[in-house]
Short mmCIF file of C-alpha atoms and ligand atoms in Angstrom, two decimals:
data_model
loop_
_atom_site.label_atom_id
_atom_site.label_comp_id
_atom_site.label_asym_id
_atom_site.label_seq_id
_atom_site.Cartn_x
_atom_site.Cartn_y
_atom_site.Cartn_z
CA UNK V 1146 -31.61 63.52 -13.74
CA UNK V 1147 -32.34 63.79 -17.52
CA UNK V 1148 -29.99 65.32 -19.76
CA UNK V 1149 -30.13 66.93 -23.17
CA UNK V 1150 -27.19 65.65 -25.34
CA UNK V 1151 -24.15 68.04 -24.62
CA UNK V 1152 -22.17 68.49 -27.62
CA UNK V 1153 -19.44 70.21 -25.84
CA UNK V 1154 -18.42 67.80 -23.53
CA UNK V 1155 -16.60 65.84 -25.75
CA UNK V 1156 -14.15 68.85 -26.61
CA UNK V 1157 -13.95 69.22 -22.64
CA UNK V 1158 -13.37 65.83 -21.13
CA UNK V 1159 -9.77 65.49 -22.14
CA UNK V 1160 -8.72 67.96 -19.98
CA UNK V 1161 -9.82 66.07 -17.13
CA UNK V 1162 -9.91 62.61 -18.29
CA UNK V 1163 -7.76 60.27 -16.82
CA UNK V 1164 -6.26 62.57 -13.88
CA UNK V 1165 -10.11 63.19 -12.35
CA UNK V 1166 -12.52 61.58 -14.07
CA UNK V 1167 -12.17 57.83 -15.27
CA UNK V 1168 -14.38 56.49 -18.22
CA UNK V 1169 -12.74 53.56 -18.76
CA UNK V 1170 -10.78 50.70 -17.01
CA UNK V 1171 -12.67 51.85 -13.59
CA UNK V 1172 -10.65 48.84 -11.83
CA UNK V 1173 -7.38 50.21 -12.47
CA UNK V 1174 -6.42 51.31 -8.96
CA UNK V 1175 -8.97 48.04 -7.29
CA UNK V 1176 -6.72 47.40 -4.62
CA UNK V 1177 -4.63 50.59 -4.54
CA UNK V 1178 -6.89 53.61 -4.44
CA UNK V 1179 -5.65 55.04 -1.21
CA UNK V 1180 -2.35 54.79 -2.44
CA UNK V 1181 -3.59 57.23 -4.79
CA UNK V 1182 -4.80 59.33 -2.08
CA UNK V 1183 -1.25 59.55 0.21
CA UNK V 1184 -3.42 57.03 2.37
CA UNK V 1185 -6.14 58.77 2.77
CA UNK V 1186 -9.59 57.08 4.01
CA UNK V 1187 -11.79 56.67 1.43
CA UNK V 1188 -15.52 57.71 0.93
CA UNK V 1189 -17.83 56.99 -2.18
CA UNK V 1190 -20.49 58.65 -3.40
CA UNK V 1191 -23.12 56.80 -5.78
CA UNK V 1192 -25.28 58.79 -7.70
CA UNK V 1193 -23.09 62.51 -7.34
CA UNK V 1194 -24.63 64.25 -10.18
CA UNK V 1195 -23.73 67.48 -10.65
CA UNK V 1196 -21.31 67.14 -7.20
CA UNK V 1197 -21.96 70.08 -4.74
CA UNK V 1198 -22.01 67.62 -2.60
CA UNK V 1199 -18.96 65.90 -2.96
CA UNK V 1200 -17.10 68.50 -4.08
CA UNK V 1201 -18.11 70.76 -0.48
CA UNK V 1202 -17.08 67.73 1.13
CA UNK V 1203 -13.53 67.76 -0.27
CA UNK V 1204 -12.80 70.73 0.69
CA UNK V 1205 -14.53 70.34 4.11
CA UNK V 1206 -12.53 67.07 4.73
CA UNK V 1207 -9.07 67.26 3.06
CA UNK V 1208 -7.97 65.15 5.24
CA UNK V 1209 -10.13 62.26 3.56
CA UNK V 1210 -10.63 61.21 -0.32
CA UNK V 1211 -13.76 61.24 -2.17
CA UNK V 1212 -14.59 59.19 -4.80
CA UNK V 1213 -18.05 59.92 -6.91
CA UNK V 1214 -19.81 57.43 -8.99
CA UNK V 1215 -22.30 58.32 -11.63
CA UNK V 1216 -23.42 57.04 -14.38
CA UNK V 1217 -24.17 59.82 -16.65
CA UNK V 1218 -20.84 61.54 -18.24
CA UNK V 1219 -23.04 65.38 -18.68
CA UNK V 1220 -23.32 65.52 -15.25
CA UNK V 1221 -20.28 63.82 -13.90
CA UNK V 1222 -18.16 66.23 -16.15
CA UNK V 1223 -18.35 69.30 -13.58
CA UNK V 1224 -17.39 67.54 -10.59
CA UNK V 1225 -14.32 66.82 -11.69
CA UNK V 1226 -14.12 69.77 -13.80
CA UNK V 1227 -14.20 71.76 -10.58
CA UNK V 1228 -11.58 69.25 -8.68
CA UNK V 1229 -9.46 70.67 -11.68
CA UNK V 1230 -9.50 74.09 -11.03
CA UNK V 1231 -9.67 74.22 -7.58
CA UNK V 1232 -6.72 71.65 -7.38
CA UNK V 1233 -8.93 69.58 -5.16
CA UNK V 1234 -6.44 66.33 -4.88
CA UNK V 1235 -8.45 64.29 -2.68
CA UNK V 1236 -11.46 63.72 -5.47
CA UNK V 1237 -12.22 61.67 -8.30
CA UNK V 1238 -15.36 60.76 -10.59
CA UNK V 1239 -15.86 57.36 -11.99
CA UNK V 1240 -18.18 56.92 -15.01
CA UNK V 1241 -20.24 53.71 -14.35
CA UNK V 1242 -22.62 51.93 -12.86
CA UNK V 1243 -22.77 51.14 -8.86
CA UNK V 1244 -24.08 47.13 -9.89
CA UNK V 1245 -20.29 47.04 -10.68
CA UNK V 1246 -18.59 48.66 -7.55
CA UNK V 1247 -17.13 45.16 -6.70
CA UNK V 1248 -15.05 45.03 -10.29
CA UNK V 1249 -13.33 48.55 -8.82
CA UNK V 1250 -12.56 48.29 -5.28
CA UNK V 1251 -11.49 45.16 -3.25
CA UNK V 1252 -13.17 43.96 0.20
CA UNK V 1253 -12.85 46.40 2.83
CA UNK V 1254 -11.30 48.92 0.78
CA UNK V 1255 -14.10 51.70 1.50
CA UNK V 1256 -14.99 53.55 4.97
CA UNK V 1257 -17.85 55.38 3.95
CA UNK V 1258 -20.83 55.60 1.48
CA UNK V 1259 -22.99 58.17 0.43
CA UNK V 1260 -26.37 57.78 -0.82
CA UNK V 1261 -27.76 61.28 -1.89
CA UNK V 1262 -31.32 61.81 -3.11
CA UNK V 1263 -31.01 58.27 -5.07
CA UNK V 1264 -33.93 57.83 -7.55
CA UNK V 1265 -37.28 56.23 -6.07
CA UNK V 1266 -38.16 53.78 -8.46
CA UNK V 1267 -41.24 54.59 -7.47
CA UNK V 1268 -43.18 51.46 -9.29
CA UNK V 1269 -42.70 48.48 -7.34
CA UNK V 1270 -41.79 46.00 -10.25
CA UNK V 1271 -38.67 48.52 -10.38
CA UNK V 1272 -37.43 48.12 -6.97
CA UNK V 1273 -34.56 46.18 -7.37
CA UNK V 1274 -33.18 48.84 -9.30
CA UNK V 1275 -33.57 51.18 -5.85
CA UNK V 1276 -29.69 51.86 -4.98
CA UNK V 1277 -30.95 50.86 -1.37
CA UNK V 1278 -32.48 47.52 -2.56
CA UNK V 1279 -30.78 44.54 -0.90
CA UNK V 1280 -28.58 43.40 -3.66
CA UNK V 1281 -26.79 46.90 -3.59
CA UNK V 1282 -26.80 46.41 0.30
CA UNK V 1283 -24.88 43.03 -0.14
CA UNK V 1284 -22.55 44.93 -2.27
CA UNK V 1285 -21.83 47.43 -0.41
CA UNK V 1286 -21.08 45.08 2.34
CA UNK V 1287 -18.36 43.35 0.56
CA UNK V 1288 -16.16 46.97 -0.12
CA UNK V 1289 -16.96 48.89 3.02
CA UNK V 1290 -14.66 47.52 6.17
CA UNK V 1291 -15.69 46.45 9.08
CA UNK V 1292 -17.29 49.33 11.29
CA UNK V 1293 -17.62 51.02 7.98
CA UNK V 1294 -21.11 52.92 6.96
CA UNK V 1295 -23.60 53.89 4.61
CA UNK V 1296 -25.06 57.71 5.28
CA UNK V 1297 -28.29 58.17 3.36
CA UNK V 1298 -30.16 61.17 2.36
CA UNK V 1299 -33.48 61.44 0.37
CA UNK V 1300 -37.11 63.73 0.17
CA UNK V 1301 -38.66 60.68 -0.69
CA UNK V 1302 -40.72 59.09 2.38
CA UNK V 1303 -41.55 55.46 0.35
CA UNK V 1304 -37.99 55.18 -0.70
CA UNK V 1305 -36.57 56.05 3.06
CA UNK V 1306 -39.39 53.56 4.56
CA UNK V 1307 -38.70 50.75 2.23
CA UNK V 1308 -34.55 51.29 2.84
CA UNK V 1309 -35.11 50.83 6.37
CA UNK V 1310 -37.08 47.63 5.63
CA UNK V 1311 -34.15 47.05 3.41
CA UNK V 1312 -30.94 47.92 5.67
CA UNK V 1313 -33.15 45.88 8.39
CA UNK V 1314 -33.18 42.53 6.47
CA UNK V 1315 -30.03 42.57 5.49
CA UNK V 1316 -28.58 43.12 9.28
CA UNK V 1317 -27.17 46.83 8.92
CA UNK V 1318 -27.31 48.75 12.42
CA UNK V 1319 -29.30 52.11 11.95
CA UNK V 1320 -28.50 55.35 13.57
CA UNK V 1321 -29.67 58.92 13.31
CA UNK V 1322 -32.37 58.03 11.65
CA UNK V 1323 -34.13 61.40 11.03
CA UNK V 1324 -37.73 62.38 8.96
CA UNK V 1325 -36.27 66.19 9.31
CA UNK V 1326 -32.32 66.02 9.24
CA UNK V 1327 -33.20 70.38 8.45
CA UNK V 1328 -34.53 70.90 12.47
CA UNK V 1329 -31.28 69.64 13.59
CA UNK V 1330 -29.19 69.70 10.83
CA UNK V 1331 -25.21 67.49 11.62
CA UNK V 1332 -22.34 69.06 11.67
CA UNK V 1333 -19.74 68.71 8.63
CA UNK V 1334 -22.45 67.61 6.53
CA UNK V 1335 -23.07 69.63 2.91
CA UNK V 1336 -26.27 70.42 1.07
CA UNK V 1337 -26.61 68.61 -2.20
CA UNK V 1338 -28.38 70.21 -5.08
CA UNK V 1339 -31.26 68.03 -4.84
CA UNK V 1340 -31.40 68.39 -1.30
CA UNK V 1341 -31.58 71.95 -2.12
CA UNK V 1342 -34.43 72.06 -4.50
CA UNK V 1343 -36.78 70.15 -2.51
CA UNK V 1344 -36.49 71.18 0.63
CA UNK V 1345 -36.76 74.55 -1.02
CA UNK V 1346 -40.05 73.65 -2.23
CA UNK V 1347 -40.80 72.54 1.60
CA UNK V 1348 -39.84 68.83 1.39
CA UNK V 1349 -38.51 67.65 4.64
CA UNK V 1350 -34.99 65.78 4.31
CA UNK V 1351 -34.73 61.93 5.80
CA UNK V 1352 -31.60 60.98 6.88
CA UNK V 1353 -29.97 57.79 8.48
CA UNK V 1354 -26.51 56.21 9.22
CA UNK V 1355 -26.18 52.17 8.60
CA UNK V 1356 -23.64 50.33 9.87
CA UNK V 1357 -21.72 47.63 8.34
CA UNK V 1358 -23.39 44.17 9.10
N1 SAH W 456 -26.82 63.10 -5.39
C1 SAH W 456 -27.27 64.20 -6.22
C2 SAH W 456 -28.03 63.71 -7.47
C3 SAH W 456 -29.25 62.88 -7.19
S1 SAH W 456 -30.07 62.31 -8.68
C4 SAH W 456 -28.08 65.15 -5.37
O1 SAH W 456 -28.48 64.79 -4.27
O2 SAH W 456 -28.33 66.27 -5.82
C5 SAH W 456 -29.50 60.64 -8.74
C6 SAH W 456 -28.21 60.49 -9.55
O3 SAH W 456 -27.81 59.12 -9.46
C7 SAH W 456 -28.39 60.77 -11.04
O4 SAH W 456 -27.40 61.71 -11.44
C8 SAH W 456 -28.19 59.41 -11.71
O5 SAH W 456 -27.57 59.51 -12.98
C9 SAH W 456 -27.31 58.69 -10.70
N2 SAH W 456 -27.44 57.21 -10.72
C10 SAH W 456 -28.58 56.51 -10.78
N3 SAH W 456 -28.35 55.18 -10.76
C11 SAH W 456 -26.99 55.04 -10.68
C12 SAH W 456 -26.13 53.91 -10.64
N4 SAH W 456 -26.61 52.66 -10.67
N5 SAH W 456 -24.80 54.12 -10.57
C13 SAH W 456 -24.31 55.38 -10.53
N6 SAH W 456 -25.08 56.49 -10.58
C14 SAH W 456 -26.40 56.33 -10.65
#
């Protein structure tokens, strides 16, 4: 997602900073984030954008926490934004990059990942930067617990293909593995925005559930 420079976002972020979105100090609650949440399980989200996604989920699921990752602060802004006014307690953005997930949360402290419409790296000297390659797999291993799972969504065919190669290598268990999640679409699941667009412009949906290795 590319991004013209917003020059209001800087007037806006301290009315969310610090209470649901975190810049800074992203390992502050390592350990301790469902404390934060009453107890609550915890899912992540890598790559949230602009958050319908996680943001329908919250209030789908109250009874779980939602966490969003993304690097870019123009787009992670609204999520959290819209946790704000909604009062949505159960979700949080952090600002950062998934290489460092292991700095923020300690083994076993996540039950659930999201992958959503990830970018394909479509040139192969880029694929370890693929969200799905296996060095993200490893650690993602480390802060899911056991039994715990990655859920992944994309349009893209190569990138879905080569994450199955991926998830295989590396010893995940895959599940509803779908190359049209939209013909039988699962139940307490939420349309991201990218999900959205594309399958708007007639792009089937992949979809498949990994389990912990
Ligand atoms: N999940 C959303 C957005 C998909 S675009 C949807 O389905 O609509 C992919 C998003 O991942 C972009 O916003 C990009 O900034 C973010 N992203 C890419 N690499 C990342 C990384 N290493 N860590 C966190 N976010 C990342």
């Amino acid at each position: 997602m590319r991004l013209r420079k917003k020059p209001w976002i800087d007037d806006a972020l301290p009315e969310v900073r610090d209470q649901y979105i975190y810049l800074d100090r992203l390992d502050r609650f390592k350990g301790h984030w469902r404390d934060q949440f009453q107890g609550r399980e915890l899912c992540l989200e890598i790559g949230s954008g602009k958050g319908a996604f996680i943001t329908g989920m919250a209030v789908l699921h109250p009874e779980k926490a939602f966490i969003g990752v993304e690097t870019q602060i123009g787009v992670a802004y609204y999520p959290a934004r819209k946790a704000k006014d909604e009062g949505l307690t159960n979700l949080r953005m952090l600002c950062g990059d998934a290489a460092c997930l292991e700095d923020w949360f300690e083994p076993g402290e996540v039950r659930t990942l999201y992958l959503n419409f990830s970018d394909p790296w479509p040139k192969k000297r880029h694929a370890k930067r693929r969200l799905t390659y296996r060095d993200f797999l490893k650690r993602y291993a480390l802060i899911l617990k056991e039994g715990g799972e990655i859920r992944f969504k994309t349009d893209n065919k190569d990138l879905f293909d080569f994450s199955i190669e991926e998830f295989k290598a590396m010893g995940w268990e895959l599940s509803h593995v779908t190359y049209d999640l939209h013909a039988a679409p699962v139940a307490g699941d939420v349309e991201t925005e990218y999900e959205e667009k594309f399958s708007r412009k007639g792009n089937p949906v992949c979809r498949l559930v990994a389990r912990r290795p």
